[in-house]
Short mmCIF file of C-alpha atoms in Angstrom, two decimals:
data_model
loop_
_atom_site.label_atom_id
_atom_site.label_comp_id
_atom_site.label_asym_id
_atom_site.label_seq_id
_atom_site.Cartn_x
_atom_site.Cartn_y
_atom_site.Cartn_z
CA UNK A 1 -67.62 49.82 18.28
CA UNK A 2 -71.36 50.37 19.24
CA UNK A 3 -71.83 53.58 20.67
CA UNK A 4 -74.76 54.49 22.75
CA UNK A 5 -75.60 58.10 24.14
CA UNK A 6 -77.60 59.47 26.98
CA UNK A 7 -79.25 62.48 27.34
CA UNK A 8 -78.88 64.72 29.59
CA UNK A 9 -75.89 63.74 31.47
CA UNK A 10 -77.17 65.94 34.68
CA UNK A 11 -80.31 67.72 35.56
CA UNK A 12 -81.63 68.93 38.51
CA UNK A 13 -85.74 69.90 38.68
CA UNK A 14 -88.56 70.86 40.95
CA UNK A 15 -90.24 68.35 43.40
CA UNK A 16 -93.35 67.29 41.16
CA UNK A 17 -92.26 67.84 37.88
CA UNK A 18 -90.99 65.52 35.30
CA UNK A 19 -88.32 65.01 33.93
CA UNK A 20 -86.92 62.87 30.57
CA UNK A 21 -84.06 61.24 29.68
CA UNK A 22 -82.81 60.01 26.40
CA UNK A 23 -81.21 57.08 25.13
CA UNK A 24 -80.04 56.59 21.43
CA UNK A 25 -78.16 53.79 19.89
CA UNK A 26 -75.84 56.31 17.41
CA UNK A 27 -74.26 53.72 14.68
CA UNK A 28 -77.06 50.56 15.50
CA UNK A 29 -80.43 49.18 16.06
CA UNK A 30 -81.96 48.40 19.03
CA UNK A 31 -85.02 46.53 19.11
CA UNK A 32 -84.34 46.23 23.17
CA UNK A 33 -83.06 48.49 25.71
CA UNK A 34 -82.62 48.46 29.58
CA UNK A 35 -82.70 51.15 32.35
CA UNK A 36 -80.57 50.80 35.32
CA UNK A 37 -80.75 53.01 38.49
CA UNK A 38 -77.43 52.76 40.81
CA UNK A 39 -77.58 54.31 44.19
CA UNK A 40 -74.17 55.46 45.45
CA UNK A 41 -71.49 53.01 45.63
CA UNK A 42 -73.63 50.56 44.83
CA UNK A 43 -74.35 47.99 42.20
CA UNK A 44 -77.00 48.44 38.78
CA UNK A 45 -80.12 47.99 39.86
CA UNK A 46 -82.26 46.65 36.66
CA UNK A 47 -85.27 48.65 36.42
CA UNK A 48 -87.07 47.79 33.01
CA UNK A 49 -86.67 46.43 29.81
CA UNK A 50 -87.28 48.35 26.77
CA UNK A 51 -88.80 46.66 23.70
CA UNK A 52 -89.20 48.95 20.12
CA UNK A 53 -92.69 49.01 19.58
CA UNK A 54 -94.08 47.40 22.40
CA UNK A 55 -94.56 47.72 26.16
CA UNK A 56 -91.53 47.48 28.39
CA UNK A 57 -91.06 44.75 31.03
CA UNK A 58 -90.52 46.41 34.82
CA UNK A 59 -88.77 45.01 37.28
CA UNK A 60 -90.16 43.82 40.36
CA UNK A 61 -91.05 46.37 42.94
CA UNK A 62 -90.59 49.14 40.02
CA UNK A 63 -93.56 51.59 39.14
CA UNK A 64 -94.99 51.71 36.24
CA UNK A 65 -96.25 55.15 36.34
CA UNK A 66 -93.69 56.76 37.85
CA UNK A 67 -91.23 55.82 35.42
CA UNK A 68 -92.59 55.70 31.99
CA UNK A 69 -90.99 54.13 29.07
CA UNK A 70 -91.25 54.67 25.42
CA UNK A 71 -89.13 53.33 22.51
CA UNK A 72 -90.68 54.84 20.01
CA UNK A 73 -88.15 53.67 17.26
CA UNK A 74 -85.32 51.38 16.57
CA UNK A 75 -82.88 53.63 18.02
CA UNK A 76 -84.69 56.12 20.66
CA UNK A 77 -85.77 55.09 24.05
CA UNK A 78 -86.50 57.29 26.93
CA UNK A 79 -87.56 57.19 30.48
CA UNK A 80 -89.57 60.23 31.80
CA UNK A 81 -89.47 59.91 35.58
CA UNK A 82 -93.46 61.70 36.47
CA UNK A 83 -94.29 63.53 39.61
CA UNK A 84 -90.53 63.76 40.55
CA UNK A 85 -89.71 63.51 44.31
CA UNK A 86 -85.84 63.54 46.10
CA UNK A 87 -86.24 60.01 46.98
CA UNK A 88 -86.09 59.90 42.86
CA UNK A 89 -82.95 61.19 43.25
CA UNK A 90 -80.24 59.12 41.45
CA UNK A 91 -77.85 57.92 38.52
CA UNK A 92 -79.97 56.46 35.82
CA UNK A 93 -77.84 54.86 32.63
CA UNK A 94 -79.26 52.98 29.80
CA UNK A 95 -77.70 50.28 27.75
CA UNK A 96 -78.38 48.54 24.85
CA UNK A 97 -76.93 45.33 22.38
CA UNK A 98 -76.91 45.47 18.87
CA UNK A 99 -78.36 42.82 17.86
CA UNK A 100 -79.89 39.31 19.55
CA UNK A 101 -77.07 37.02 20.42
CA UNK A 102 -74.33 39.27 20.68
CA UNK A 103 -73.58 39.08 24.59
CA UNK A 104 -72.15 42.61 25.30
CA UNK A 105 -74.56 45.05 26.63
CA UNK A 106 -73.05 48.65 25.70
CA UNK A 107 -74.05 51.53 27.90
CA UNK A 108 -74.74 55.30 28.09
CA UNK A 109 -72.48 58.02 29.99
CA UNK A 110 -75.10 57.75 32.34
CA UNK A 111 -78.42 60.59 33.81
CA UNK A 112 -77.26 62.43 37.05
CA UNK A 113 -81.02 63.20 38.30
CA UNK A 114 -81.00 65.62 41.38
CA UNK A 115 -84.56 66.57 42.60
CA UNK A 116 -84.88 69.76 44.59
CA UNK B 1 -83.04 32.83 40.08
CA UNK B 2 -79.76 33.95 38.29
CA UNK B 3 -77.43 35.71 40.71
CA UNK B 4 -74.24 37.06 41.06
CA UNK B 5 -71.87 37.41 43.93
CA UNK B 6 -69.01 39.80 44.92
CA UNK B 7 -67.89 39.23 48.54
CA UNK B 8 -65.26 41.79 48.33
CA UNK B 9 -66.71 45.29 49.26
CA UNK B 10 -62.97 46.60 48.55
CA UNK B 11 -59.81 46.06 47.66
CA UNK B 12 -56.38 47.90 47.43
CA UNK B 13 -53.32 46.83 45.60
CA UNK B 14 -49.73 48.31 44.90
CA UNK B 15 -49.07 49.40 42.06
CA UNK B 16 -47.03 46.92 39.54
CA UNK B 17 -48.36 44.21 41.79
CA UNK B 18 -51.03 42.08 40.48
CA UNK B 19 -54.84 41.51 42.12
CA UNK B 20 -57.29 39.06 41.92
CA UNK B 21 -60.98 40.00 42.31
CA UNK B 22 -63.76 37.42 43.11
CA UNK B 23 -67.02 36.57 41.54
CA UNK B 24 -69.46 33.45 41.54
CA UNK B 25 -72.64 32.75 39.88
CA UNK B 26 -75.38 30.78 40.00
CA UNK B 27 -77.91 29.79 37.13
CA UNK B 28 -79.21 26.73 35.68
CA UNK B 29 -78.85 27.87 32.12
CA UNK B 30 -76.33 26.00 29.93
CA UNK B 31 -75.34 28.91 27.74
CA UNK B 32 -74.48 32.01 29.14
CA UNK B 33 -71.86 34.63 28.88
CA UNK B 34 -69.62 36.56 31.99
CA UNK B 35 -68.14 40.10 32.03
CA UNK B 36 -65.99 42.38 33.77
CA UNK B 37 -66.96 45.72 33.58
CA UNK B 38 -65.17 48.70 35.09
CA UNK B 39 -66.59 51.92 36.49
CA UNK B 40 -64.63 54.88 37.16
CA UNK B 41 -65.01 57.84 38.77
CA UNK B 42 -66.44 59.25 35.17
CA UNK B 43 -69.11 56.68 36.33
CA UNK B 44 -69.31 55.25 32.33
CA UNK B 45 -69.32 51.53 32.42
CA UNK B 46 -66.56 50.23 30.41
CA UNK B 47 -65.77 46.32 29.43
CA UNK B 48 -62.83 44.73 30.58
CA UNK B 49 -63.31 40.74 29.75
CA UNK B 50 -65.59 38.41 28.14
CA UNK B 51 -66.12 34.69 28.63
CA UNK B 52 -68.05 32.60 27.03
CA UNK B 53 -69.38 29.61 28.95
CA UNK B 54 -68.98 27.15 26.42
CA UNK B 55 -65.67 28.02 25.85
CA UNK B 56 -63.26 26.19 28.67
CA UNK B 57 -60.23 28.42 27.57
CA UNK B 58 -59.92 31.11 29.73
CA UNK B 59 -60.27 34.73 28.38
CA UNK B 60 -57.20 37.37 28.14
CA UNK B 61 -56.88 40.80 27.52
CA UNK B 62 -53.69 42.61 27.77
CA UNK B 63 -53.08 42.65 31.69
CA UNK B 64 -56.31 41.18 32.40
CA UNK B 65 -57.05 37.51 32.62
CA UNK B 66 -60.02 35.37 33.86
CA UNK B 67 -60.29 32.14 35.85
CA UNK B 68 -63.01 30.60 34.85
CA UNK B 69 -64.76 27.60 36.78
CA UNK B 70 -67.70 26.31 35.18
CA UNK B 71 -68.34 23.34 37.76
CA UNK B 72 -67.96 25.79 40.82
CA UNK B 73 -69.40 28.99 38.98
CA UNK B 74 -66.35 30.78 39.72
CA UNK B 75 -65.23 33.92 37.67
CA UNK B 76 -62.68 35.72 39.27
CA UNK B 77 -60.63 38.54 37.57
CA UNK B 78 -56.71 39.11 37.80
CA UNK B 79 -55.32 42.27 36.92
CA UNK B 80 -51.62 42.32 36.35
CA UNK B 81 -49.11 44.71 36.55
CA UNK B 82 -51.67 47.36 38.74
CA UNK B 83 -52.17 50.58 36.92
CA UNK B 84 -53.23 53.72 39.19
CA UNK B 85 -55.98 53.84 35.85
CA UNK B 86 -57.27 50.46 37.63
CA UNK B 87 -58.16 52.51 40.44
CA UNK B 88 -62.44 51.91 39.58
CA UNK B 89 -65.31 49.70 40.77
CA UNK B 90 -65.35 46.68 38.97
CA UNK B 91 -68.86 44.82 38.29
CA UNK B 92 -69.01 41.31 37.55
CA UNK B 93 -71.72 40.80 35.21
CA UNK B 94 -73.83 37.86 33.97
CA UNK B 95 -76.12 37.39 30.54
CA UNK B 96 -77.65 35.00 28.90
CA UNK B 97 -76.74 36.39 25.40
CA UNK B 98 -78.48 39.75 23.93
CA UNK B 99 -80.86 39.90 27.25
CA UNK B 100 -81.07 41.65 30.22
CA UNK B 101 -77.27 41.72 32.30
CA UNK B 102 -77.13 40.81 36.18
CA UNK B 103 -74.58 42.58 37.86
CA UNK B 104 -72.69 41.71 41.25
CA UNK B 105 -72.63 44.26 43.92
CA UNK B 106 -69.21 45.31 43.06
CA UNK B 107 -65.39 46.02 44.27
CA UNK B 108 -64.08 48.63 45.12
CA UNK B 109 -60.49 48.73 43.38
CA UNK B 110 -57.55 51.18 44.83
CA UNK B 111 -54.50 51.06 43.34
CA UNK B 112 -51.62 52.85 45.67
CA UNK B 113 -48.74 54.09 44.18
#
């Protein structure tokens, strides 16, 4: 099956800093990729989509520069939250399909992001 | 606007006995595709069921079975046989093939043994 890993699966860093996390399809391409944020016990919030060689799409109410996206290659996307603050705090996971058409979205182990 | 609704915050179930989670939809597209997807404690999001919408047969999978209801956009789940390993939040999920997925705002599964 399609296997896609995350990187790191927990960091903690400084108020202010940034901090980046890594998505990689391992054994397909992905010309698209989406972030998700989910708070505690709740749902996946969509926060951007990820297109290979082009600007991503945000989300409604999401910032731009305060979560940066790059996908950089067919297989490599990564969100670099900037300027980190505790309200950034949460569980980021990525997911990604393997090709257009084929309906099921596979996903990281998920980004454990604790700002101090 | 393409949504998707869980009404039930939580749930609990014995184990052996068998569950039935709820989940509707709306959209006005004519293709589209619904999921299942568990979440345990590991937090890694894990499929559980597929359905096509152009497909009226409902989809199976081991102890896991749909009811779908295209007319009423209706997707509930029912879980057989209760496993404590069902013990998870389960996300009802909605694409519209290789795009972005919509999830519902979950339920909260407890199996009791």
């Amino acid at each position: 099956g399609a296997v896609v890993s995350q990187h790191p699966s927990r960091v903690i860093c400084k108020s202010g800093t940034s901090v980046k996390i890594e998505c990689r399809s391992l054994d397909f391409q992905a010309t698209t990729m989406f972030w998700y944020r989910q708070f505690p016990k709740q749902s996946l919030m969509l926060m951007a989509t990820s297109n290979e060689g082009s600007k991503a799409t945000y989300e409604q109410g999401v910032e731009k520069d305060k979560f940066l996206i790059n996908h950089a290659s067919l297989t490599l996307s990564t969100l670099t939250v900037t300027s980190a603050h505790p309200e950034d705090s949460s569980f980021y996971i990525c997911s990604a399909t393997p090709r257009r058409g084929h309906t099921e979205a596979f996903f990281g182990q998920g980004t454990r992001l604790t700002v101090v | 606007a393409q949504t998707v609704t869980q009404s039930q915050p939580e749930m609990s179930v014995q184990e052996a006995e068998t569950v039935t989670l709820s989940c509707t939809y709306d959209t006005s597209e004519s293709n589209y595709y619904l999921f299942w997807y568990k979440q345990p404690p590991s937090r890694q999001m894990i499929l559980v069921i597929r359905q096509e919408a152009y497909k009226q047969q409902n989809a199976t999978e081991n102890r896991f079975s749909v009811n779908f209801q295209k007319a009423a956009k209706s997707f509930s789940l029912k879980i057989s046989d209760s496993q404590l390993g069902d013990t998870a939040m389960y996300f009802c999920a909605f694409n519209t093939g290789g795009f972005k997925t919509i999830f519902g705002a979950g339920t909260r599964l407890f199996v009791k043994a």
